[in-house]
Coordinates of C-alpha atoms and ligand atoms in Angstrom, one line a residue:
M32 CA -39.8 -58.6 -49.0
S33 CA -39.2 -57.9 -52.5
V34 CA -38.3 -60.5 -55.0
P35 CA -35.3 -59.9 -57.4
R36 CA -36.9 -60.3 -61.0
P37 CA -35.2 -63.1 -62.9
A38 CA -33.7 -62.2 -66.5
A39 CA -35.2 -65.4 -68.0
V40 CA -37.1 -68.7 -67.0
I41 CA -36.3 -71.6 -68.9
V42 CA -39.0 -74.4 -68.8
L43 CA -37.7 -77.8 -70.0
A44 CA -40.5 -79.6 -71.7
A45 CA -38.8 -81.7 -74.5
G46 CA -38.9 -85.1 -72.9
E47 CA -41.4 -87.8 -74.2
G48 CA -43.2 -88.7 -71.0
T49 CA -43.3 -92.3 -72.0
R50 CA -44.9 -93.5 -68.7
M51 CA -48.1 -91.6 -69.5
K52 CA -48.6 -94.1 -72.3
S53 CA -50.6 -91.3 -74.1
Q54 CA -51.0 -89.8 -77.5
T55 CA -51.2 -86.4 -75.7
P56 CA -47.7 -85.1 -74.9
K57 CA -47.4 -85.1 -71.0
V58 CA -47.0 -81.5 -70.4
L59 CA -50.3 -80.9 -72.3
H60 CA -52.4 -83.2 -69.9
E61 CA -54.6 -81.1 -67.7
V62 CA -55.3 -80.7 -64.1
C63 CA -57.8 -78.1 -62.7
G64 CA -58.5 -76.7 -66.0
R65 CA -55.0 -76.0 -67.2
A66 CA -52.2 -78.1 -69.0
L67 CA -49.3 -79.0 -66.8
L68 CA -47.2 -76.7 -68.9
D69 CA -49.4 -73.7 -68.3
H70 CA -49.3 -74.1 -64.6
M71 CA -45.5 -73.9 -64.7
L72 CA -45.8 -70.9 -67.1
Q73 CA -48.2 -69.0 -64.9
A74 CA -46.0 -69.6 -61.8
A75 CA -43.0 -68.4 -63.9
R76 CA -45.1 -65.3 -65.1
D77 CA -45.9 -64.3 -61.6
L78 CA -42.0 -63.8 -61.0
G79 CA -42.1 -61.0 -63.8
P80 CA -39.3 -62.5 -65.8
E81 CA -37.9 -60.5 -68.7
R82 CA -37.9 -63.6 -70.9
L83 CA -39.9 -66.8 -70.8
I84 CA -38.3 -69.7 -72.8
V85 CA -39.7 -73.2 -73.3
V86 CA -37.6 -76.1 -74.7
I87 CA -39.8 -78.3 -76.6
G88 CA -38.7 -81.4 -78.4
H89 CA -41.0 -84.5 -78.3
A90 CA -44.5 -83.8 -80.1
R91 CA -42.9 -80.2 -80.8
E92 CA -45.8 -79.4 -83.2
R93 CA -48.6 -79.9 -80.8
V94 CA -46.8 -78.3 -77.7
G95 CA -45.5 -75.6 -80.1
A96 CA -49.1 -74.8 -81.3
H97 CA -50.5 -75.0 -77.8
L98 CA -47.8 -72.5 -76.7
A99 CA -48.5 -70.1 -79.5
E100 CA -52.1 -70.0 -78.7
T101 CA -52.0 -69.9 -75.0
S102 CA -48.7 -68.2 -74.0
P103 CA -47.7 -65.8 -76.9
D104 CA -45.3 -64.3 -74.4
A105 CA -43.2 -67.6 -74.2
R106 CA -40.6 -68.4 -76.8
A107 CA -40.2 -71.9 -77.9
V108 CA -36.8 -73.4 -78.5
V109 CA -36.6 -76.7 -80.3
Q110 CA -34.3 -79.3 -79.0
R111 CA -34.2 -81.9 -81.8
E112 CA -32.8 -84.7 -79.9
Q113 CA -33.1 -85.2 -76.1
R114 CA -29.5 -85.5 -75.1
G115 CA -30.1 -84.6 -71.5
T116 CA -31.0 -81.7 -69.3
G117 CA -27.8 -80.0 -69.7
H118 CA -28.0 -80.2 -73.6
A119 CA -31.6 -78.7 -73.3
V120 CA -30.4 -75.7 -71.6
R121 CA -27.4 -75.3 -73.7
T122 CA -29.7 -75.4 -76.7
A123 CA -31.8 -72.8 -75.0
L124 CA -29.1 -70.5 -74.5
E125 CA -27.5 -71.1 -78.0
E126 CA -30.7 -70.1 -79.5
A127 CA -31.8 -67.2 -77.3
G128 CA -28.5 -65.8 -76.9
T129 CA -26.5 -65.5 -73.5
I130 CA -28.6 -64.0 -70.9
A131 CA -27.1 -61.9 -68.2
G132 CA -28.8 -62.0 -64.7
T133 CA -30.5 -64.7 -63.1
V134 CA -31.7 -67.5 -65.0
L135 CA -34.3 -69.8 -63.5
V136 CA -34.4 -73.4 -64.9
T137 CA -37.5 -75.5 -64.2
Y138 CA -39.7 -78.3 -65.8
G139 CA -43.0 -78.3 -67.5
D140 CA -44.3 -81.2 -65.3
V141 CA -44.4 -79.8 -62.0
P142 CA -48.0 -78.3 -61.7
L143 CA -48.0 -77.8 -57.8
L144 CA -44.9 -75.7 -57.9
R145 CA -45.9 -72.2 -56.4
A146 CA -44.6 -68.9 -57.6
E147 CA -43.8 -68.1 -53.8
T148 CA -41.5 -71.2 -53.6
L149 CA -39.6 -69.9 -56.7
A150 CA -39.4 -66.5 -55.1
E151 CA -37.9 -67.8 -52.0
L152 CA -35.3 -69.6 -54.1
L153 CA -34.4 -66.4 -56.0
R154 CA -34.3 -64.4 -52.8
R155 CA -31.7 -66.9 -51.2
H156 CA -29.8 -67.0 -54.5
A157 CA -29.5 -63.3 -54.4
A158 CA -28.9 -62.9 -50.7
E159 CA -26.0 -65.5 -50.7
G160 CA -24.5 -64.2 -53.9
N161 CA -24.6 -67.7 -55.3
A162 CA -23.6 -68.7 -58.9
V163 CA -26.3 -71.4 -58.7
T164 CA -28.9 -72.4 -56.0
V165 CA -30.7 -75.6 -56.4
L166 CA -34.1 -76.2 -55.1
T167 CA -34.1 -79.4 -53.1
A168 CA -36.5 -81.3 -50.8
E169 CA -36.3 -84.0 -48.1
V170 CA -38.4 -86.9 -49.3
P171 CA -39.3 -90.3 -47.6
D172 CA -38.5 -92.3 -50.9
P173 CA -35.9 -90.5 -53.1
T174 CA -35.7 -93.3 -55.7
G175 CA -35.2 -92.3 -59.3
Y176 CA -34.1 -88.6 -58.2
G177 CA -30.7 -87.1 -58.3
R178 CA -29.2 -87.0 -54.6
I179 CA -27.8 -83.8 -53.1
I180 CA -24.3 -84.5 -51.8
R181 CA -23.0 -82.2 -49.0
D182 CA -19.8 -82.0 -47.1
S183 CA -19.3 -82.2 -43.5
T184 CA -20.2 -78.4 -43.2
G185 CA -23.3 -78.9 -44.9
A186 CA -22.1 -77.1 -48.2
V187 CA -23.3 -78.7 -51.5
L188 CA -20.6 -80.6 -53.2
K189 CA -22.5 -82.0 -56.2
I190 CA -25.6 -83.9 -57.4
V191 CA -25.3 -87.5 -58.2
E192 CA -28.1 -89.2 -60.3
E193 CA -29.5 -92.4 -59.0
K194 CA -28.1 -94.5 -61.9
D195 CA -24.4 -93.2 -61.0
A196 CA -24.7 -93.4 -57.2
D197 CA -22.9 -95.6 -54.8
P198 CA -24.9 -97.2 -52.0
G199 CA -24.1 -94.4 -49.6
Q200 CA -25.2 -91.7 -51.9
R201 CA -28.5 -93.5 -52.6
A202 CA -29.1 -93.4 -48.9
V203 CA -29.4 -89.7 -49.0
K204 CA -32.9 -88.6 -48.6
E205 CA -32.3 -85.0 -50.0
M206 CA -33.5 -84.9 -53.6
N207 CA -32.7 -82.7 -56.5
S208 CA -36.0 -81.2 -57.8
G209 CA -34.2 -80.0 -60.9
I210 CA -35.1 -76.5 -60.4
Y211 CA -32.3 -73.9 -60.0
A212 CA -31.5 -70.3 -60.1
F213 CA -28.3 -69.7 -61.9
D214 CA -26.1 -66.7 -62.9
G215 CA -26.8 -66.5 -66.6
L216 CA -23.2 -65.7 -67.6
L217 CA -21.7 -68.5 -65.5
L218 CA -24.3 -70.9 -66.7
A219 CA -23.7 -70.2 -70.3
D220 CA -20.0 -71.0 -69.8
A221 CA -20.3 -74.1 -67.7
V222 CA -22.9 -75.9 -69.6
K223 CA -20.5 -76.1 -72.6
R224 CA -18.1 -77.8 -70.4
V225 CA -20.6 -80.7 -69.2
S226 CA -19.4 -84.2 -70.3
T227 CA -21.5 -87.3 -71.3
D228 CA -19.3 -89.5 -69.1
N229 CA -22.1 -91.3 -66.9
A230 CA -24.4 -94.1 -66.9
Q231 CA -27.0 -92.5 -69.4
G232 CA -24.4 -90.9 -71.6
E233 CA -26.4 -87.7 -71.3
E234 CA -25.3 -84.1 -70.8
Y235 CA -26.4 -83.5 -67.0
L236 CA -27.3 -80.0 -66.1
T237 CA -26.6 -81.3 -62.5
D238 CA -22.8 -81.3 -63.3
V239 CA -22.9 -77.5 -63.8
L240 CA -23.1 -77.4 -60.0
S241 CA -19.8 -79.2 -59.4
I242 CA -18.2 -77.4 -62.5
L243 CA -19.0 -74.0 -60.9
R244 CA -18.0 -75.0 -57.4
E245 CA -14.6 -76.2 -58.8
D246 CA -14.4 -72.8 -60.4
G247 CA -14.5 -71.4 -57.2
H248 CA -17.9 -69.9 -57.2
R249 CA -20.6 -70.2 -54.6
V250 CA -23.1 -73.2 -54.9
G251 CA -26.1 -73.0 -52.6
A252 CA -29.4 -75.1 -51.9
H253 CA -32.8 -74.2 -50.8
V254 CA -34.8 -76.9 -49.2
A255 CA -38.4 -76.5 -50.1
A256 CA -41.0 -76.7 -47.1
D257 CA -43.2 -79.0 -48.9
F258 CA -41.8 -81.7 -50.9
A259 CA -45.1 -82.5 -52.7
E260 CA -44.7 -79.2 -54.5
V261 CA -41.6 -80.1 -56.5
E262 CA -42.6 -83.8 -57.3
G263 CA -43.0 -84.0 -61.0
V264 CA -45.8 -85.8 -62.8
N265 CA -44.6 -88.9 -64.7
D266 CA -47.5 -91.2 -64.8
R267 CA -51.3 -91.1 -64.5
V268 CA -51.2 -92.0 -60.8
Q269 CA -49.1 -88.9 -60.1
L270 CA -51.4 -86.9 -62.5
A271 CA -54.3 -87.8 -60.3
T272 CA -52.4 -87.0 -57.0
A273 CA -51.5 -83.7 -58.5
R274 CA -54.8 -82.9 -59.5
K275 CA -56.1 -83.7 -56.0
A276 CA -53.6 -81.6 -54.3
L277 CA -54.1 -78.6 -56.6
N278 CA -57.8 -78.8 -56.4
Q279 CA -57.5 -78.8 -52.5
R280 CA -55.5 -75.8 -52.7
V281 CA -58.1 -74.0 -55.0
L282 CA -60.9 -75.0 -52.4
E283 CA -59.1 -73.8 -49.4
R284 CA -58.4 -70.5 -51.1
H285 CA -62.2 -70.1 -51.8
M286 CA -63.2 -71.3 -48.4
R287 CA -61.0 -68.7 -46.7
A288 CA -62.4 -66.1 -48.8
G289 CA -65.9 -66.8 -47.5
V290 CA -67.2 -69.7 -49.8
T291 CA -68.9 -72.7 -48.2
V292 CA -67.9 -75.9 -49.8
V293 CA -70.1 -78.5 -48.3
D294 CA -68.0 -81.5 -49.3
P295 CA -64.4 -80.7 -50.5
A296 CA -63.8 -84.5 -51.4
S297 CA -66.4 -84.3 -54.1
T298 CA -66.0 -80.8 -55.4
W299 CA -63.7 -80.0 -58.4
I300 CA -62.9 -76.3 -59.1
D301 CA -60.6 -75.2 -62.1
V302 CA -58.0 -72.4 -61.2
G303 CA -59.6 -70.0 -63.3
V304 CA -63.1 -70.0 -61.5
E305 CA -64.2 -67.1 -59.5
I306 CA -66.5 -67.5 -56.6
E307 CA -67.9 -64.6 -54.4
A308 CA -68.3 -64.8 -50.7
D309 CA -71.4 -66.5 -49.0
A310 CA -71.8 -68.6 -52.2
V311 CA -72.5 -72.1 -51.4
V312 CA -71.0 -75.1 -53.4
H313 CA -72.9 -78.5 -52.7
P314 CA -71.4 -82.1 -53.0
G315 CA -70.7 -83.6 -56.4
T316 CA -70.2 -80.1 -58.1
Q317 CA -67.6 -79.2 -60.8
L318 CA -66.8 -75.7 -61.8
H319 CA -64.8 -75.3 -65.0
G320 CA -63.2 -72.7 -67.2
R321 CA -64.2 -69.0 -66.6
T322 CA -67.2 -69.8 -64.4
L323 CA -68.2 -67.1 -62.0
V324 CA -70.5 -67.7 -59.1
E325 CA -71.8 -64.4 -57.4
A326 CA -72.4 -63.7 -53.8
G327 CA -74.9 -65.9 -52.1
A328 CA -75.7 -68.2 -55.0
Q329 CA -76.3 -71.9 -54.4
V330 CA -74.5 -74.3 -56.8
G331 CA -75.2 -78.1 -56.8
P332 CA -75.6 -80.8 -55.7
A333 CA -74.4 -82.9 -58.7
T334 CA -73.8 -79.7 -61.0
T335 CA -71.3 -79.1 -63.7
L336 CA -70.7 -75.6 -64.8
T337 CA -68.4 -74.6 -67.7
D338 CA -67.9 -70.8 -68.6
T339 CA -71.0 -70.2 -66.8
R340 CA -72.0 -67.0 -64.7
V341 CA -74.4 -67.5 -61.9
G342 CA -75.9 -64.3 -60.6
A343 CA -76.3 -63.3 -56.8
G344 CA -78.8 -65.4 -54.9
A345 CA -79.4 -67.7 -57.8
A346 CA -79.7 -71.6 -57.3
V347 CA -78.6 -74.2 -59.7
R348 CA -79.3 -77.9 -58.8
N349 CA -78.5 -81.0 -60.6
A350 CA -77.7 -79.1 -63.9
V351 CA -75.2 -79.1 -66.7
C352 CA -74.6 -75.5 -67.9
D353 CA -72.2 -74.6 -70.6
G354 CA -71.6 -71.1 -71.5
A355 CA -74.8 -69.8 -69.8
V356 CA -75.8 -66.7 -67.9
V357 CA -78.1 -67.3 -65.0
G358 CA -79.5 -64.0 -63.6
P359 CA -79.6 -63.0 -60.1
G360 CA -82.1 -64.9 -57.9
A361 CA -83.0 -67.3 -60.9
S362 CA -83.6 -70.9 -60.4
V363 CA -82.2 -73.8 -62.5
G364 CA -83.1 -77.4 -62.3
P365 CA -83.1 -80.0 -60.9
Y366 CA -82.0 -81.8 -64.1
A367 CA -81.6 -78.9 -66.5
Y368 CA -79.1 -78.5 -69.3
L369 CA -78.3 -74.9 -70.4
R370 CA -76.2 -74.7 -73.6
P371 CA -74.2 -71.9 -75.0
G372 CA -75.9 -68.7 -75.4
T373 CA -78.6 -69.2 -72.7
V374 CA -79.3 -66.0 -70.7
L375 CA -81.7 -66.2 -67.9
G376 CA -83.1 -62.9 -66.5
R377 CA -83.4 -61.9 -62.9
D378 CA -85.6 -64.2 -60.8
S379 CA -86.6 -66.5 -63.8
K380 CA -86.8 -70.2 -63.9
A381 CA -85.4 -73.0 -66.0
G382 CA -86.8 -76.0 -64.2
T383 CA -87.1 -79.9 -64.3
F384 CA -86.0 -81.6 -67.5
V385 CA -85.6 -78.3 -69.4
E386 CA -82.9 -77.6 -72.0
M387 CA -82.1 -74.4 -73.5
K388 CA -79.7 -73.2 -76.2
N389 CA -79.1 -69.7 -77.6
S390 CA -82.1 -68.4 -75.8
Q391 CA -83.1 -65.3 -73.8
V392 CA -85.4 -65.6 -70.9
G393 CA -86.8 -62.3 -69.4
E394 CA -87.1 -61.3 -65.8
R395 CA -89.4 -63.3 -63.7
S396 CA -90.3 -65.6 -66.6
K397 CA -90.9 -69.4 -65.9
V398 CA -89.9 -72.4 -67.9
P399 CA -90.7 -74.8 -65.2
H400 CA -91.1 -78.3 -66.8
L401 CA -90.1 -80.7 -69.6
S402 CA -89.4 -78.0 -72.4
Y403 CA -86.9 -77.3 -75.0
A404 CA -86.2 -73.6 -75.9
G405 CA -83.8 -73.4 -78.9
D406 CA -83.2 -69.9 -80.5
A407 CA -85.9 -68.4 -78.4
T408 CA -86.5 -64.8 -77.2
I409 CA -88.7 -64.9 -74.3
G410 CA -89.9 -61.7 -72.8
D411 CA -90.5 -60.6 -69.1
D412 CA -93.3 -62.3 -66.9
V413 CA -94.1 -65.1 -69.4
N414 CA -95.3 -68.5 -68.5
I415 CA -94.3 -71.3 -70.5
G416 CA -96.4 -74.4 -69.7
A417 CA -95.2 -78.0 -69.4
A418 CA -93.7 -79.7 -72.4
V419 CA -93.6 -76.7 -74.8
V420 CA -91.0 -77.1 -77.6
F421 CA -89.5 -74.1 -79.6
V422 CA -89.3 -76.0 -82.9
N423 CA -86.1 -74.2 -84.2
Y424 CA -84.9 -76.6 -86.9
D425 CA -86.4 -77.2 -90.2
G426 CA -83.7 -79.8 -91.2
V427 CA -81.7 -77.1 -93.1
G428 CA -81.4 -73.9 -91.0
K429 CA -82.2 -72.7 -87.3
H430 CA -84.8 -70.1 -86.7
R431 CA -85.7 -67.8 -84.0
S432 CA -88.9 -67.5 -82.2
V433 CA -90.2 -64.5 -80.0
V434 CA -92.6 -64.6 -77.2
G435 CA -93.7 -61.2 -75.9
D436 CA -93.9 -59.8 -72.3
G437 CA -96.8 -61.3 -70.2
A438 CA -97.6 -64.1 -72.7
F439 CA -98.9 -67.4 -71.7
V440 CA -97.8 -70.4 -73.7
G441 CA -100.2 -73.4 -72.9
C442 CA -98.8 -76.9 -72.2
D443 CA -97.5 -79.0 -75.2
T444 CA -97.5 -76.0 -77.4
M445 CA -95.1 -76.4 -80.5
L446 CA -93.9 -73.0 -81.6
V447 CA -92.8 -73.4 -85.1
A448 CA -90.1 -71.0 -85.8
P449 CA -89.8 -68.4 -87.0
V450 CA -92.8 -67.2 -85.1
T451 CA -93.9 -64.5 -82.8
V452 CA -96.4 -64.7 -79.9
G453 CA -97.4 -61.0 -79.0
D454 CA -97.2 -59.4 -75.6
G455 CA -100.1 -60.7 -73.4
A456 CA -101.0 -63.3 -75.9
Y457 CA -102.0 -66.9 -75.1
T458 CA -101.7 -70.2 -76.9
A459 CA -104.0 -73.2 -76.2
A460 CA -102.7 -76.3 -74.7
G461 CA -101.6 -78.7 -77.5
S462 CA -101.4 -76.1 -80.3
V463 CA -99.0 -76.4 -83.2
I464 CA -98.3 -72.5 -83.7
D465 CA -96.7 -71.8 -87.0
G466 CA -98.4 -68.3 -87.5
D467 CA -97.8 -65.3 -85.4
V468 CA -100.2 -64.7 -82.5
P469 CA -101.2 -60.9 -82.3
P470 CA -100.8 -59.1 -78.8
G471 CA -103.7 -60.1 -76.3
A472 CA -105.0 -62.9 -78.7
I473 CA -105.2 -66.4 -78.1
G474 CA -103.8 -68.9 -80.9
V475 CA -105.7 -72.3 -80.8
A476 CA -104.2 -74.5 -83.5
R477 CA -105.5 -78.1 -82.8
A478 CA -108.1 -80.5 -84.0
R479 CA -111.7 -80.1 -82.2
Q480 CA -112.5 -83.2 -80.0
R481 CA -115.0 -85.6 -81.1
N482 CA -116.3 -88.8 -78.9
I483 CA -117.6 -91.8 -80.4
E484 CA -120.0 -93.4 -77.8
K485 CA -119.6 -96.8 -76.7
W486 CA -116.7 -97.3 -78.8
V487 CA -114.8 -99.4 -76.1
L488 CA -118.0 -101.6 -75.5
R489 CA -118.0 -102.7 -79.1
R490 CA -114.2 -102.7 -80.1
R491 CA -112.8 -103.8 -76.8
A492 CA -115.3 -106.0 -75.4
G493 CA -114.1 -108.3 -72.7
T494 CA -111.3 -106.0 -71.4
K495 CA -111.2 -104.4 -68.2
S496 CA -111.7 -101.1 -69.8
A497 CA -115.0 -102.4 -71.3
A498 CA -116.1 -103.9 -67.9
A499 CA -115.4 -100.4 -66.1
A500 CA -117.3 -98.5 -68.9
E501 CA -120.2 -101.0 -68.6
R502 CA -120.3 -100.5 -64.8
A503 CA -120.0 -96.5 -65.0
L504 CA -122.7 -96.4 -67.8
A505 CA -125.1 -98.9 -65.9
E506 CA -124.7 -96.5 -62.7
Q507 CA -125.5 -93.5 -64.9
E508 CA -128.5 -95.1 -66.3
Q509 CA -129.8 -95.9 -62.7
Q510 CA -129.3 -92.4 -61.5
E511 CA -131.1 -91.0 -64.6
S512 CA -134.1 -93.2 -64.1
G513 CA -134.1 -92.9 -60.3
S514 CA -134.3 -89.1 -60.6
Ligands
UD1_1043 C1 -33.6 -84.7 -63.6 C2 -32.5 -84.6 -62.8 C3 -32.4 -85.2 -61.4 C4 -33.7 -84.7 -60.7 C5 -34.8 -84.9 -61.6 C6 -36.1 -84.2 -60.8 C7 -30.5 -84.4 -64.4 C8 -29.3 -85.1 -65.1 N1 -31.2 -85.1 -63.3 O1 -33.6 -86.3 -63.7 O2 -31.4 -84.9 -60.6 O3 -33.7 -85.3 -59.6 O4 -34.7 -84.4 -62.8 O5 -37.2 -84.7 -61.6 O6 -30.8 -83.3 -64.6 N2 -35.8 -82.8 -70.6 C9 -35.4 -82.0 -71.8 N3 -34.4 -82.4 -72.6 C10 -33.6 -83.4 -72.4 C11 -34.0 -84.2 -71.1 C12 -34.9 -83.7 -70.2 O7 -36.2 -81.0 -72.2 O8 -32.8 -83.8 -73.4 C13 -36.7 -82.2 -69.8 C14 -37.9 -83.3 -69.6 O9 -38.9 -83.0 -70.4 C15 -38.3 -83.2 -68.2 C16 -37.1 -82.5 -67.4 O10 -36.3 -82.2 -68.5 O11 -39.3 -82.2 -68.0 C17 -36.3 -83.6 -66.7 O12 -35.8 -84.6 -67.5 P1 -36.0 -86.3 -67.0 O13 -35.3 -86.9 -68.0 O14 -37.1 -86.5 -66.6 O15 -34.9 -86.1 -65.8 P2 -34.5 -87.0 -64.5 O16 -33.9 -88.2 -65.0 O17 -36.0 -87.2 -64.1
CA1044 CA1 -38.6 -86.8 -64.4

């Protein structure tokens, strides 16, 4: 069924959000990788409105800057004083000009609201030819919400705020979500006629419903199937509840698309993450930002990926990766940290206690243990021994090192950048390599070993070491004299 495109969506986001007790404006708090406001804007965008308007007020510099950066398609309208929801809409219409067609009004703090639910509201609004259609929900505890007052035939008469309600009205369990579809021209006229004659001395948008009904227009309601969707976030307890619900929705979408999520309760996936079929996400994993996990890859346990691409069939365990690319079939961790600019080739390895930054690792190359690779270019089929450090920083600038195809870097080599180890070259274990090693050569850069006989017997007399040495030397002497 087609959905009538709204002429405009107006998102109210000028309120202070005091109960968050935060330096950050409420609508900029994040769940699942996106600000509360941006969840609403995305749902609004999915309806294809001609205009997207956001009413801002409290902390308008920060909210305005955020909008300019993330939603250039939205127009910010400043409501200087928060004189009520009616005043907010009036300000928007005065600034943006009167809008003919359907105007959807919603809030910036309802991250669970789906475009599908808004579409249902718009369909009913159009089908019934209403002047206004309000989205409502039956809730177990309507405390704090406006109540929907209907007549004996079920027709909506008005909305009464809790503070203005009598005990009979307070007993009503149908709440006003604060989300409405309006006829734009009728709204523009009616919102000017809203009074401040109420308990809070505010211009209530809810009064537009009774004004329009008294003018003889049709007023309708659409009851949301799931009340959780229209519940706003007012404090951090509700923020956590919304995050969990949204995360569950994201997990279900991936699972239905063929992704195995071993433990949904300990897995957190941002809305912008893509995961292909037959990938497996193990417990304790968080996938953030623009992360992409390709088919059949294994991610986790206990792994946090941000803006990272994991190739088909790769495995990333107990790792933190930020802005990294893990090639198909590659293996990462356990206990690895891949920082921005790390690109691991097909079937390569960044193993245990390995950190990498701005480094390329070629196909089938292995960095298995206890190494740091910063600003490194590592060719194909390279073996990097344990505890190798790409010494990239001289205290002033960063420099690159290159290790050619088929090279073998011995354990505990320090590669002091800028330096090149040629194709097929070796470095001896424990070397500090600060000059290039030609292809096929071995670079040895360490002091020659010298042994001082019986040093321990003289200088550590009476210790367990000295006793063990004495026994061994006596045994050796006996064998030598016996033979
Ligand atoms: C409002 C509704 C109430 C509904 C509830 C749902 C009115 C009079 N009441 O009450 O029936 O059950 O929402 O959550 O509309 N805002 C502005 N400018 C203002 C005032 C508010 O932008 O001057 C924004 C706020 O940022 C917020 C939204 O409008 O996002 C709702 O405002 P709030 O003060 O929370 O309204 P409620 O009293 O909760
Ligand atoms: Ca509210």
